[in-house]
Amino acid sequence: MSVLRQFSDAVPSSKDPTVQRATTNAVDWALAHGLVMKPAAAAIASAPSTDVANHGGLAQHAPFALFPTPFPKACFNQVVDLQPVLNQLFDRIARDHDFLARCIESVVTVDEFTAQLYKVYQQTRAKPSSQSITLGLHRSDYLLHQPHDSNDLSIYQVEFNTISTSFAGLAPVTTQLHRYLRENPAYAKLKAPQIAVHQTEGSLPNNTATAYLVDGLAKAWQLYGCQSAVVVMAVQVGERNVFDQLRLTHDLRQRYGITMVRQTLAELRQGAHLDPITQALVLNGTEVAVVYYRTCYAPADYASPADWETRLMVEQSKAIKAPTVAYQLAGTKKVQQVLTEPSVLERFIPNADDCDHVRACFTGLYPLDNSPLGLDAVRRALEAPEGYVMKPQREGGGNNVYGKDIPVFLQGLPVEEREAYILMDLIKPPVISNLLVHQGLAQKGEVISELGIYGVWLSDHDHVYLNESAGHILRTKVASSNEGGIAAGFGAIDSPALV
C-alpha cells in the first residue's frame, strides 16, 4: 500500500468545535509572528480611508494548511540531495551561449516576451562584461506522481525557477507554526491520521530557507567589495507578498548590517544611473552591489519600453544580478524540454550518476514544433489530451492549458505559434484530506501538494563560493483547481511531515 493511502480519509469537519479552537489559535499565532500578506485590492478599497492612506496598515494572515501534509521521506531527501547538481547545471547552461541560443532562437519568433529577454541578452553580450560574479537564488518545484492503478510513488520536476523565487521568507515561519500547533492542547485533541505523524519527533524537517538566501545575498555583497554599497530588491507595483520579502530585508540588516532597498522598475529608472567609467550602478548617490529580482518574470512586469531599458541598464552594470538575463532564459520551458533529449545532460554534467539522478526526476516533455517529435506530440495532445498540460515559456502561473482544454486551444493556435509552448506529461499526484485556512476560516477539502526546494549558487567563473540546497516550501491546493497561487487565493503554505 502507498505510504500516503492512510491519509486519504477525511479529516475532521471545519465545524468541529475543536477544529475551530485550533484554527483560532493558529490564526492568532500567524498574525503575531508575521505569517501575513497584504489583502487583495477589493479589501483595501472597502477599508477606511485612513488605513488605505497609511498603505502599510492592512494585513491578513497568509493562507496556510492546518495540518502539515504527509510526504514520503525518501522522495523529500532525493530532491534535497539533488539541488546542488541542479544549481550547477543551470549555471553552466547560462554560460553556454551556443546551447542557449539554439534553444531560445526557436522561440523568439513566436513569443514576444522571450524575444525581448533575448534582445537584452544579446545587447549585454555585445559589450565587455563588467561583472563575472553570478548569484543564483533558485527553486526547483516537484509533484509526487501516483498512477491511478498503482501504489508506487515517484517524484517529478514541474519546473526550475531561476527568477523571483518567492516564499523563502514565510515558509520557515509556517514550519514554526506547525511546531507550535503540535504542542497546543486543542490541536492535540483532533482525531486525524495527520496528527499522529505530526506528533512524531523529527517529522517536520528544519527549514532555514530565509537564512540561506540571505547568506547568499550577503556573500555576494562582500565579494562586490564596496562597504557603502546597498542591495536592491526590484519589486512589482502593488506587491501583496511584501512581508515575505521584508523578512529577507530585515534578516540581511540584522545579521550582516547590509541595507536592502526596495525599488520598482520606475523608481530605478528615475533614481539610478551607470557610472560612465566603472559601470557601477548608482542609486540616488549610493553604489549598488546586488540587484535581486522579485519582478521581471512576466510581460505585465514591463509596463513600457522604458522598463525594458531599465532592465538593460541593470544588466550592463557592474552590480551582481540575481538573476542575470542569461539565467532567466536558462529557466524557460524550452530549455527544460531540451534537457530531456538524449545526451543533452552530459554536455553539462560529467558525472554519469548525477545525470541518472537528474533524469529520474524528469517527466515526459515534448516540443510542439514541426519536427517529427513535435508533430507526434501535437497528434497525441489532440487524441488523448487528458494526459497532458501545455506550458508557455514564462513564469508566474495562470498560463498553462490542461487536459480537455488543449484541443480547442491548440487548434485555434496558428501553427507557427505552437513553438511558444511545450507539451508535458500530466503528473498525477496523490490526493489526501486537509484543512486549508483562508481569511480566518478552515475549509476541508481534498488536496494535492507541490514541494519546492530552494538553492543558492554563487560563483566567479569556475570558482564556486556557494552551492547549497537551501530549505523548502510545500504549497498545497484544492485538488480540483489547476491554479495554485497562494497570493491569488488558490493555495496555502504548508509544511511536509515526513513519513
PDB file of C-alpha atoms in Angstrom, residues 35 72 87 111 122 138 152 183 247 278 292 294 320 329 337 353 370 393 411 415 447 472 489:
ATOM      1  CA  LEU A  35       2.867  34.900   8.634  1.00  0.00           C
ATOM      2  CA  PRO A  72       7.414  10.490   1.657  1.00  0.00           C
ATOM      3  CA  ASN A  87      22.297  24.627  -9.268  1.00  0.00           C
ATOM      4  CA  ASP A 111       6.956  34.634 -28.143  1.00  0.00           C
ATOM      5  CA  GLN A 122      22.321  39.896 -26.936  1.00  0.00           C
ATOM      6  CA  HIS A 138      16.696  29.120  -7.282  1.00  0.00           C
ATOM      7  CA  ASP A 152       4.070   3.274  -6.382  1.00  0.00           C
ATOM      8  CA  GLU A 183       2.257  21.494  21.453  1.00  0.00           C
ATOM      9  CA  ARG A 247      11.882  39.024   6.115  1.00  0.00           C
ATOM     10  CA  THR A 278      33.328  51.907 -13.769  1.00  0.00           C
ATOM     11  CA  TYR A 292      17.714  40.797  -6.517  1.00  0.00           C
ATOM     12  CA  ARG A 294      11.207  39.795  -7.331  1.00  0.00           C
ATOM     13  CA  ILE A 320      25.779  41.370  -9.296  1.00  0.00           C
ATOM     14  CA  LEU A 329      16.498  32.368 -20.219  1.00  0.00           C
ATOM     15  CA  GLN A 337      12.242  20.363 -22.610  1.00  0.00           C
ATOM     16  CA  ASP A 353      25.388   9.012 -11.706  1.00  0.00           C
ATOM     17  CA  ASN A 370       7.231  20.994 -36.931  1.00  0.00           C
ATOM     18  CA  GLN A 393       7.920  29.913 -21.642  1.00  0.00           C
ATOM     19  CA  GLN A 411      -6.434  24.046 -32.986  1.00  0.00           C
ATOM     20  CA  VAL A 415       0.926  26.536 -36.497  1.00  0.00           C
ATOM     21  CA  VAL A 447      -5.810  18.494  -1.685  1.00  0.00           C
ATOM     22  CA  HIS A 472      11.964  24.124   1.187  1.00  0.00           C
ATOM     23  CA  GLY A 489      -6.158  32.547  -3.044  1.00  0.00           C
TER      24      GLY A 489
END
